[in-house]
XYZ file of C-alpha atoms in Angstrom:
690
model
C 82.491 72.949 97.906
C 80.984 69.915 98.957
C 80.224 68.359 95.594
C 78.893 64.990 95.795
C 80.749 63.799 92.617
C 84.019 65.342 94.012
C 83.520 63.489 97.048
C 82.680 60.554 95.891
C 85.637 60.378 93.104
C 88.056 61.285 96.154
C 86.994 58.151 98.451
C 89.485 55.948 96.557
C 92.203 58.228 97.380
C 90.785 58.653 100.681
C 90.993 55.070 101.351
C 94.615 54.877 99.819
C 96.174 57.084 102.362
C 94.829 54.754 104.949
C 98.188 53.057 104.511
C 100.495 53.537 107.840
C 103.116 54.533 105.777
C 101.361 57.334 104.420
C 99.835 58.108 107.372
C 102.554 58.513 109.801
C 103.371 62.149 108.513
C 100.312 63.335 110.057
C 100.937 62.525 113.997
C 97.704 63.144 115.090
C 95.767 61.168 112.746
C 98.560 58.279 112.822
C 97.286 57.979 116.480
C 93.684 57.878 115.580
C 94.513 55.005 113.210
C 96.363 52.839 115.912
C 93.597 53.601 118.288
C 91.218 52.481 115.583
C 93.115 49.219 114.896
C 93.230 48.599 118.800
C 89.533 49.240 119.110
C 88.604 46.755 116.111
C 90.606 43.991 117.762
C 88.861 44.416 121.177
C 85.622 44.624 119.308
C 86.111 41.472 117.978
C 87.309 39.824 120.844
C 84.235 40.980 123.053
C 81.949 42.019 120.569
C 78.975 44.556 121.732
C 76.607 47.158 119.849
C 78.519 49.841 121.774
C 81.745 48.424 120.789
C 81.314 48.153 117.227
C 79.583 51.192 117.034
C 82.579 53.258 118.445
C 84.870 51.340 116.174
C 82.991 52.306 113.025
C 83.113 55.841 113.839
C 86.691 55.924 114.840
C 87.654 54.792 111.546
C 85.251 56.962 109.731
C 87.279 59.643 111.747
C 90.509 58.729 109.955
C 88.749 58.187 106.772
C 87.290 61.791 107.019
C 90.888 63.258 107.669
C 91.984 61.561 104.486
C 89.046 62.662 102.257
C 89.736 66.392 103.283
C 93.093 66.183 101.699
C 92.009 64.178 98.839
C 89.500 66.783 97.807
C 92.032 69.297 98.093
C 94.061 67.510 95.989
C 91.615 66.287 93.548
C 90.406 70.054 92.876
C 93.648 70.330 90.991
C 93.754 66.989 88.939
C 91.417 68.327 86.131
C 93.766 71.149 85.552
C 96.840 68.817 85.709
C 95.229 66.719 83.071
C 94.786 69.685 80.581
C 98.280 70.566 81.417
C 99.710 67.241 80.447
C 97.993 67.458 76.907
C 99.896 70.524 76.531
C 103.034 68.338 76.557
C 102.157 65.210 75.249
C 103.060 63.994 71.525
C 105.272 67.001 70.760
C 107.662 66.620 68.353
C 110.686 69.006 68.321
C 112.965 70.204 65.427
C 116.359 70.325 66.831
C 118.787 72.496 64.937
C 122.221 70.968 64.799
C 125.092 73.517 64.738
C 122.925 76.516 64.756
C 124.494 79.963 65.138
C 123.411 83.661 64.471
C 125.446 83.431 61.218
C 124.874 79.384 60.673
C 120.896 78.189 60.097
C 122.406 74.609 61.073
C 120.768 70.990 60.102
C 117.161 70.119 61.218
C 116.463 66.732 63.169
C 113.336 65.455 64.580
C 113.030 64.405 68.128
C 110.467 63.772 70.962
C 110.274 66.899 73.139
C 111.022 65.194 76.273
C 114.446 64.383 74.941
C 115.351 67.928 74.603
C 118.256 69.012 76.605
C 119.313 72.170 78.320
C 120.949 74.432 75.778
C 119.614 72.662 72.684
C 118.276 74.858 69.729
C 115.275 74.261 68.190
C 112.900 76.025 65.662
C 109.147 76.610 65.641
C 106.794 77.836 62.918
C 103.273 78.915 62.762
C 100.692 76.100 63.814
C 103.681 74.294 65.729
C 103.696 73.637 69.470
C 107.184 75.285 71.676
C 108.378 71.826 72.866
C 110.161 73.230 76.030
C 110.683 76.391 77.913
C 113.486 78.407 76.577
C 114.418 82.021 75.152
C 113.790 83.343 71.699
C 117.401 83.819 70.034
C 116.119 84.854 66.845
C 113.126 85.889 65.390
C 109.405 87.291 66.263
C 106.168 85.630 66.676
C 102.404 85.688 67.856
C 102.289 82.843 70.555
C 99.192 81.468 71.750
C 99.682 80.830 75.653
C 95.857 79.904 76.392
C 96.900 76.008 77.291
C 99.072 77.375 80.061
C 97.432 80.820 81.155
C 94.118 80.560 80.242
C 94.174 84.065 78.410
C 93.045 83.777 74.701
C 94.677 86.917 73.468
C 98.037 85.971 71.952
C 101.007 87.751 72.804
C 104.245 88.931 70.991
C 107.493 87.133 71.721
C 110.892 88.140 70.249
C 114.680 88.109 70.537
C 116.686 90.012 72.706
C 114.903 92.540 75.582
C 112.598 91.397 78.403
C 109.778 89.508 76.270
C 111.688 86.667 74.965
C 110.876 83.626 77.425
C 108.545 81.254 75.974
C 106.730 78.364 77.753
C 106.479 74.780 76.449
C 103.291 73.440 75.619
C 102.108 77.041 74.029
C 101.533 77.769 70.333
C 103.241 79.623 67.553
C 100.337 81.470 65.697
C 102.433 83.334 63.088
C 105.970 83.547 61.977
C 109.085 81.630 62.850
C 111.057 81.928 66.037
C 114.482 80.026 67.049
C 114.313 78.886 70.854
C 117.279 77.994 73.043
C 115.984 75.463 75.407
C 116.367 76.526 79.401
C 114.725 73.728 81.169
C 116.069 70.407 82.528
C 114.298 67.185 81.210
C 111.284 66.969 83.519
C 111.828 70.356 85.299
C 109.714 72.673 82.739
C 107.002 75.073 84.030
C 104.374 72.526 82.801
C 106.282 69.595 84.758
C 106.394 71.767 87.918
C 102.568 72.990 87.462
C 101.488 69.468 87.564
C 103.258 68.491 90.443
C 101.650 71.370 92.375
C 98.160 71.041 91.829
C 98.153 67.526 92.330
C 100.235 67.910 95.702
C 102.836 65.287 94.594
C 105.943 67.310 95.691
C 104.290 69.722 98.151
C 106.508 70.341 101.092
C 105.229 71.422 104.401
C 105.967 74.922 105.203
C 108.162 76.084 108.249
C 104.754 77.521 110.084
C 102.997 74.157 109.231
C 105.967 71.790 110.488
C 105.675 74.277 113.805
C 101.897 73.663 114.368
C 102.485 69.761 113.363
C 104.921 69.585 116.216
C 102.369 71.765 118.774
C 99.863 69.410 117.626
C 102.221 66.243 118.031
C 103.233 67.561 121.743
C 99.516 68.253 122.516
C 98.535 64.648 121.392
C 101.473 62.911 123.761
C 100.278 64.822 126.590
C 96.899 63.798 126.247
C 98.094 60.197 125.901
C 99.585 60.260 129.136
C 96.541 62.229 130.547
C 94.395 59.591 129.726
C 96.666 56.796 130.366
C 96.455 57.974 133.875
C 92.708 57.777 134.246
C 92.850 54.125 134.234
C 94.649 53.613 137.629
C 92.406 56.129 138.730
C 89.420 54.185 137.860
C 90.857 50.607 138.886
C 91.718 52.397 142.628
C 87.996 54.125 142.660
C 85.983 50.986 141.658
C 87.959 48.778 144.091
C 86.966 51.159 146.983
C 83.322 51.328 145.831
C 82.504 47.654 145.494
C 78.680 48.297 145.310
C 78.935 50.318 142.397
C 77.675 47.956 139.421
C 80.054 47.396 136.090
C 79.076 49.290 133.047
C 80.064 48.952 129.264
C 82.472 52.155 130.349
C 83.635 50.913 133.572
C 84.249 47.577 135.367
C 86.519 46.247 138.169
C 89.359 46.405 135.525
C 89.059 49.570 135.231
C 87.679 51.503 132.301
C 87.534 49.691 128.834
C 89.827 49.963 126.249
C 87.389 51.023 123.341
C 86.246 53.923 125.721
C 89.812 54.974 126.447
C 90.575 55.130 123.018
C 87.340 57.170 122.281
C 88.255 59.670 125.085
C 91.805 59.959 123.498
C 90.587 60.673 120.066
C 87.990 63.307 121.392
C 90.479 65.214 123.449
C 93.493 65.304 121.095
C 93.339 68.065 118.341
C 91.747 65.562 115.756
C 89.894 68.519 113.821
C 92.976 70.567 112.893
C 95.120 67.584 112.371
C 92.861 66.174 109.797
C 92.580 69.549 108.025
C 95.983 70.786 108.152
C 97.296 69.727 104.857
C 93.910 70.444 103.277
C 94.246 74.064 104.080
C 97.752 74.240 102.749
C 97.043 72.528 99.454
C 93.971 74.708 98.994
C 95.950 77.920 99.582
C 98.430 76.771 96.631
C 95.251 75.878 94.685
C 93.935 79.391 95.197
C 97.252 80.822 93.635
C 97.231 78.365 90.757
C 93.171 79.493 89.984
C 94.950 82.898 89.448
C 97.692 81.672 87.342
C 100.301 82.130 89.691
C 102.772 79.170 90.031
C 104.667 79.216 93.369
C 107.896 77.360 93.369
C 107.305 75.882 97.106
C 104.520 76.766 99.827
C 107.262 78.445 101.716
C 106.595 81.420 99.285
C 102.952 81.477 99.890
C 103.244 81.221 103.654
C 105.818 83.994 103.362
C 103.603 86.239 101.377
C 101.049 86.277 104.235
C 103.583 87.703 106.517
C 105.232 90.333 104.174
C 105.741 93.707 105.701
C 106.957 95.452 102.635
C 105.825 95.825 99.049
C 107.811 96.884 96.251
C 106.011 97.991 93.133
C 106.974 99.292 89.469
C 105.232 102.489 88.736
C 104.686 101.804 84.857
C 102.292 98.922 84.506
C 101.501 98.434 88.083
C 100.625 101.608 89.607
C 100.033 103.648 86.537
C 98.482 102.350 83.105
C 102.214 102.463 81.738
C 101.286 104.809 79.009
C 101.239 108.534 79.377
C 98.115 109.973 78.627
C 96.745 113.776 77.099
C 95.298 115.297 80.356
C 95.633 119.029 79.407
C 96.412 121.827 76.597
C 98.045 124.930 78.091
C 97.899 127.731 75.553
C 100.628 130.405 75.412
C 99.493 134.177 75.283
C 97.647 135.145 71.880
C 96.901 131.713 71.274
C 93.289 130.117 71.891
C 92.767 126.837 73.776
C 90.956 125.890 70.645
C 93.831 126.745 68.313
C 96.426 124.753 70.281
C 93.720 121.684 70.217
C 93.264 122.020 66.776
C 97.132 122.084 66.010
C 97.697 119.297 68.580
C 95.306 116.842 67.037
C 96.440 117.397 63.584
C 100.212 116.774 64.255
C 99.316 113.638 66.041
C 96.919 112.049 63.271
C 99.738 109.973 62.095
C 101.148 109.380 65.481
C 100.075 105.648 66.206
C 101.811 105.368 69.816
C 99.297 105.433 72.617
C 100.577 109.041 73.676
C 99.544 110.303 70.061
C 96.517 108.307 70.053
C 95.445 110.029 73.518
C 95.971 113.299 72.490
C 93.554 112.780 69.313
C 90.747 111.403 71.684
C 91.384 114.425 74.268
C 91.188 116.984 71.772
C 87.809 115.421 70.525
C 86.269 114.763 73.890
C 87.419 118.677 75.401
C 86.790 120.547 72.418
C 84.484 118.667 70.227
C 86.978 118.425 67.351
C 85.995 115.959 64.719
C 88.612 113.232 64.707
C 90.089 113.255 61.290
C 91.695 110.164 59.494
C 95.358 110.876 58.250
C 94.228 109.444 54.733
C 91.341 112.525 54.598
C 94.214 114.952 54.320
C 95.652 114.320 50.736
C 97.924 117.092 50.413
C 99.476 116.195 53.725
C 103.375 115.462 54.413
C 103.661 113.583 57.564
C 107.044 114.153 59.368
C 107.517 110.785 61.533
C 109.538 111.094 65.138
C 113.157 110.075 65.135
C 115.453 109.720 67.968
C 117.725 112.566 66.487
C 114.660 114.989 65.688
C 112.752 114.279 68.860
C 109.786 115.671 67.357
C 107.188 114.721 64.821
C 104.423 116.593 62.773
C 102.751 117.371 59.614
C 103.263 119.901 56.641
C 100.183 121.152 54.969
C 101.197 123.190 52.248
C 102.536 126.460 53.831
C 101.367 125.332 57.004
C 103.491 123.400 59.202
C 102.954 122.043 62.445
C 105.493 120.102 65.083
C 105.112 118.590 68.260
C 107.955 116.832 70.542
C 110.480 117.791 73.251
C 110.840 121.413 74.452
C 114.320 121.917 73.327
C 113.698 120.507 70.015
C 110.517 122.388 69.054
C 112.095 125.629 70.603
C 115.334 125.137 68.242
C 113.011 124.621 65.146
C 110.796 127.729 65.844
C 114.213 129.759 66.135
C 115.506 128.215 63.200
C 112.393 129.489 61.146
C 112.921 133.064 62.672
C 110.813 132.924 65.396
C 111.242 133.472 69.315
C 109.986 131.567 72.452
C 108.336 133.635 75.059
C 109.585 133.263 78.633
C 106.007 131.828 79.463
C 107.067 128.549 77.665
C 109.668 127.833 80.438
C 107.186 128.443 83.446
C 104.657 126.249 81.895
C 107.035 123.388 81.084
C 108.409 123.682 84.707
C 104.743 123.469 86.247
C 103.998 120.497 84.016
C 107.519 118.871 84.757
C 106.731 119.213 88.871
C 103.292 117.940 88.532
C 105.003 114.550 87.205
C 103.896 115.056 83.863
C 105.601 114.984 80.510
C 105.649 118.632 78.543
C 105.324 118.305 74.767
C 105.321 121.499 73.048
C 103.465 122.214 69.782
C 105.079 125.013 67.259
C 103.840 126.204 64.093
C 104.985 127.862 60.851
C 102.560 129.660 58.917
C 103.011 132.368 56.045
C 106.772 132.608 57.080
C 106.145 133.145 60.596
C 107.135 130.614 63.625
C 105.675 130.504 66.892
C 105.187 128.512 69.720
C 101.499 127.659 70.351
C 101.496 125.937 73.931
C 102.207 122.743 75.803
C 100.432 119.397 75.754
C 100.600 117.963 79.576
C 101.091 114.050 79.082
C 100.346 112.492 82.485
C 100.881 109.104 83.823
C 97.198 107.807 84.496
C 96.952 106.159 88.121
C 94.964 102.899 87.957
C 91.391 103.290 89.104
C 91.208 101.811 92.708
C 95.005 102.111 93.216
C 94.764 104.099 96.301
C 91.838 102.231 97.896
C 93.999 99.047 97.489
C 97.024 100.783 99.085
C 94.694 101.657 102.052
C 94.076 98.289 102.607
C 97.538 97.527 102.315
C 98.226 100.245 105.234
C 95.473 98.585 107.362
C 97.176 95.351 107.002
C 100.278 96.890 108.389
C 102.095 96.729 104.906
C 104.344 99.402 103.702
C 104.159 100.080 100.204
C 107.253 101.493 98.164
C 106.839 102.604 94.401
C 109.966 102.039 92.342
C 110.583 104.256 89.119
C 113.055 105.282 86.829
C 111.761 108.622 86.730
C 113.370 112.004 88.582
C 112.364 112.536 91.903
C 109.715 115.568 91.313
C 107.797 113.091 88.802
C 107.948 110.102 91.200
C 106.528 112.264 94.110
C 103.790 113.242 92.059
C 102.772 109.790 91.299
C 103.320 108.642 95.023
C 101.128 111.415 96.160
C 98.538 110.880 93.711
C 98.601 106.975 93.990
C 98.717 107.113 98.036
C 102.012 104.950 97.952
C 103.918 104.960 101.371
C 107.146 105.755 99.631
C 109.021 105.756 96.475
C 112.486 105.116 94.980
C 113.175 107.380 92.142
C 116.005 106.935 89.144
C 116.151 103.187 90.702
C 119.068 101.170 89.341
C 119.499 97.345 90.135
C 121.650 98.069 92.550
C 119.470 100.451 94.239
C 116.567 97.728 94.399
C 118.987 95.257 95.741
C 120.213 97.809 98.467
C 116.628 98.851 99.377
C 115.510 95.184 100.018
C 118.639 94.576 102.240
C 117.984 97.462 104.194
C 114.556 96.441 104.921
C 115.381 92.835 105.631
C 118.210 94.101 108.035
C 115.348 95.881 110.071
C 113.424 92.507 110.473
C 111.003 93.116 107.630
C 109.765 90.376 104.915
C 109.838 91.948 101.668
C 107.997 91.205 98.214
C 108.835 92.384 94.734
C 108.014 91.776 90.981
C 109.812 92.007 88.087
C 110.723 90.622 84.776
C 113.829 91.574 83.170
C 117.298 90.074 83.805
C 118.333 93.231 85.877
C 115.327 92.397 88.019
C 117.152 88.924 89.025
C 119.315 89.697 91.727
C 116.344 91.730 93.745
C 113.991 88.998 93.059
C 116.262 86.579 94.378
C 116.850 88.560 97.395
C 113.283 89.322 98.345
C 111.373 87.040 100.517
C 108.578 86.769 97.642
C 109.755 87.690 94.173
C 107.213 87.213 91.760
C 108.614 86.903 88.217
C 106.369 87.841 85.059
C 105.945 84.939 82.502
C 106.812 87.314 79.936
C 109.775 88.195 81.442
C 113.519 86.344 80.838
C 114.528 83.016 82.287
C 116.866 84.884 84.669
C 114.223 86.384 86.114
C 111.860 83.531 86.607
C 114.541 81.313 87.702
C 115.379 83.719 90.435
C 111.942 84.580 91.775
C 109.917 81.997 93.821
C 106.642 82.433 92.181
C 105.581 83.282 88.296
C 102.669 84.912 87.219
C 101.524 83.422 84.007
C 99.212 86.250 83.322
C 102.231 88.610 83.632
C 99.841 91.305 85.661
C 102.516 93.159 88.113
C 99.414 94.081 90.626
C 98.686 90.393 91.080
C 101.493 90.864 93.893
C 98.841 92.577 95.975
C 96.456 89.438 95.470
C 99.195 87.293 96.283
C 99.925 88.685 99.719
C 95.755 88.489 100.534
C 96.099 84.849 99.638
C 99.034 84.369 101.883
C 97.160 86.064 104.541
C 94.223 84.056 104.038
C 96.089 80.827 104.345
C 97.594 81.868 107.665
C 94.138 83.078 108.959
C 92.484 79.968 108.181
C 95.227 77.811 109.683
C 94.719 79.815 112.937
C 91.198 80.216 113.034
C 90.690 76.283 112.628
C 93.486 75.321 115.186
C 91.404 77.874 117.770
C 88.201 76.315 116.905
C 89.590 72.509 117.309
C 91.271 73.304 120.385
C 88.185 75.158 121.812
C 86.200 71.978 120.819
C 87.729 69.986 123.717
C 86.235 71.777 126.447
C 82.516 70.643 125.283
C 83.934 67.155 125.223
C 85.324 67.275 128.888
C 81.670 67.924 129.958
C 80.318 65.150 127.711
C 82.844 62.026 128.535
C 84.382 62.532 132.079
C 81.361 62.955 133.617
C 79.994 59.984 131.679
C 82.818 57.586 133.099
C 82.749 58.429 136.571
C 79.295 59.367 137.575
C 78.315 55.901 138.797
C 81.552 56.327 141.053
C 80.822 59.703 141.905
C 77.192 60.802 141.665
C 78.161 64.682 142.155
C 80.033 64.659 138.988
C 76.317 64.598 137.332
C 76.545 68.364 138.038
C 79.209 68.515 135.039
C 76.558 67.040 132.706
C 75.432 70.253 131.863
C 73.915 69.054 128.453
C 71.748 66.561 130.237
C 72.770 63.721 128.013
C 70.952 60.268 128.110
C 73.501 57.847 129.400
C 77.142 57.551 129.773
C 77.346 55.090 126.788
C 75.012 57.897 124.281
C 77.683 60.683 125.855
C 80.305 58.824 124.685
C 78.865 57.877 121.337
C 77.842 61.319 120.549
C 81.061 62.877 121.277
C 82.750 60.583 118.968
C 80.191 60.933 116.331
C 80.383 65.008 116.395
C 84.285 64.623 116.513
C 84.016 62.748 113.017
C 81.336 65.008 111.274
C 82.806 68.193 112.375
C 85.838 67.182 110.136
C 83.405 66.714 107.106
C 81.501 70.188 108.267
C 84.924 72.058 108.004
C 86.066 71.057 104.721
C 84.395 73.521 102.701
C 85.761 76.452 105.176
C 89.386 74.821 104.733
C 89.176 74.608 100.975
C 87.577 78.299 100.612
C 89.365 79.788 103.239
C 88.427 82.141 106.254
C 87.216 85.494 104.687
C 89.768 87.937 104.817
C 89.243 91.599 105.367
C 92.287 94.054 105.863
C 92.824 94.926 109.590
C 95.534 94.995 111.896
C 96.655 92.092 113.669
C 95.206 92.513 117.008
C 91.865 92.983 115.375
C 92.230 90.001 113.478
C 93.102 88.050 116.515
C 90.274 89.405 118.457
C 87.776 88.331 115.603
C 89.336 84.809 115.625
C 89.119 84.347 119.358
C 85.389 85.636 119.367
C 84.059 83.496 116.174
C 86.126 80.652 116.279
C 87.162 80.344 119.925
C 83.766 80.942 121.379
C 82.023 78.986 118.408
C 84.400 76.245 118.898
C 83.276 76.156 122.571
C 79.625 76.494 121.862
C 78.982 74.360 118.641
C 80.083 71.144 120.184
C 77.438 71.426 122.920
C 74.582 71.899 120.683
C 76.044 69.339 117.979
C 76.686 66.638 120.926
C 73.192 67.134 122.576
C 71.408 66.890 119.239
C 73.170 63.818 118.336
C 72.556 62.331 121.824
C 68.772 63.213 121.145
C 69.153 60.523 118.140
C 71.545 57.884 119.469
C 69.808 57.295 122.682
C 67.715 54.893 120.872
C 70.281 52.655 119.361
C 70.851 49.310 120.985
C 73.349 49.600 123.762
C 72.639 53.006 124.803
C 70.838 52.640 127.868
């Protein structure tokens, strides 16, 4: 985290940030810079070794604070450069007069000149010139330049996988894209601005903390200022006390006053506050999540309710064969053989799972459809709702219960009562029953039921347990019936579920939770999800989704992984915890500095104050110098922690607070005592420290 090359390349940016027009946005460090300027003037007017060393470390304190922010911003510059390459020198083939029935005429224009609503054509090997929706055709698209994922994706007109991103490459076929972005507002443009921190706005909590730090700074300014008349009065009443570099008949020297102020105000958190916020955004970018604002990241840390789609998020998305249930008079091996034969030509994930399950559980050899030369394959249709195979006089069918039952009856067979019981049991367990029937030698019968079930992703229960420990309630949203939804919810371990959900139901659920004072996060990818994404406090739209969904959400997941919402919440909480931990550490630091500087200033006037010199520092000058040096060095030492973030473990708010107080509160008190004493052992040998 403290790569010397990164530090070296960030120094020019840190020096540029010394400009008061930039630094005034950070009130704490702005005061430090004013103090450094004033100390420099005093050192020029009355040069001493002690004065110039204090001035040197005061300027280093400001520089280190700027360096923390510059390093945080610099980590994203490499990614910004690669993103710029994705959009540079791209030429668009704009279509004039295009409509679904009218091909239009082509003209070549530079990609940055495209306007919202323009239509462009992109063929294999060409770069998509801007964000938009596919309105004609289907193509394989390489999105690795944006997402880092090498596997191509399919984009097609209509449906929820029509959105394309500028800078990605079409690998096959031809598509027509309608541009939905405004010039300079594409996702690539926004990502560049995000990772470079150019348009980073402070979050509400960050603004509130800045106000608190500014208020503390003002209080310490007045507190330090009141020491001057006290020092003058005390010196006047003790004329026999000799003058020192820190205290003369005119009171406390200006340089020492500045040093005291800089050491007592919360410079550590003031220096690292921006870096913590930038690093939090950067952690999201590293996970291919584009946050439209820092407010969204911060809100993720305060989320109380997570709304998660069942399919593809909690479950694998494709139902898998989990059980063969034979009817009376049928052996399990017979049913398995019939189920496998009827599924050989079924290329759907469900069909392939039946073939694999029969092989694994019953040892049946996986036969290829091409091996059965006399077979006639019956494909699934929406009208028949079943598929199968005809092998001469032996026919097999697999499909919906009612369809297969009607087929058996139509061929003179009967349906046993046990079939209804098995189908009901499978449905109640949350599965999908597929009935297998056969016609052999003129006799039709039902053989049994294939139990297809949603497979809950591995580790989901553990992750939901973590959410619960964080105080977050999880709600599964599904279009399934309540029985199926309850079975999946129980297996996955979610707290609640919403079955047979419509867009209106999702929106109503979010509003009801928010009315109860909760912050809600959800994911979505379709146009029908847009109202709910816009209403949610944290709305994560999938990159594969529609433009409407991406515009409605305040985050876009470029990997289109719905489970990433859980990671986003953890990153948000880590950001808040890091900010709180370093604030605690910074304020606790001041206790040790009081014991170092206050006794050093007045010990010649009031020898009894030597009892407060618990660190037994060498001299007043070395005590002040050691405190100033520690105040600067601790900023550099904490840069890695501010960039990486405090390690987050799921726990209740009270436990997290206790841990912060013990580790960073107590640590913030102890560390300066040790650090200042070690520095004093070194600086006591420097000129002017006697």
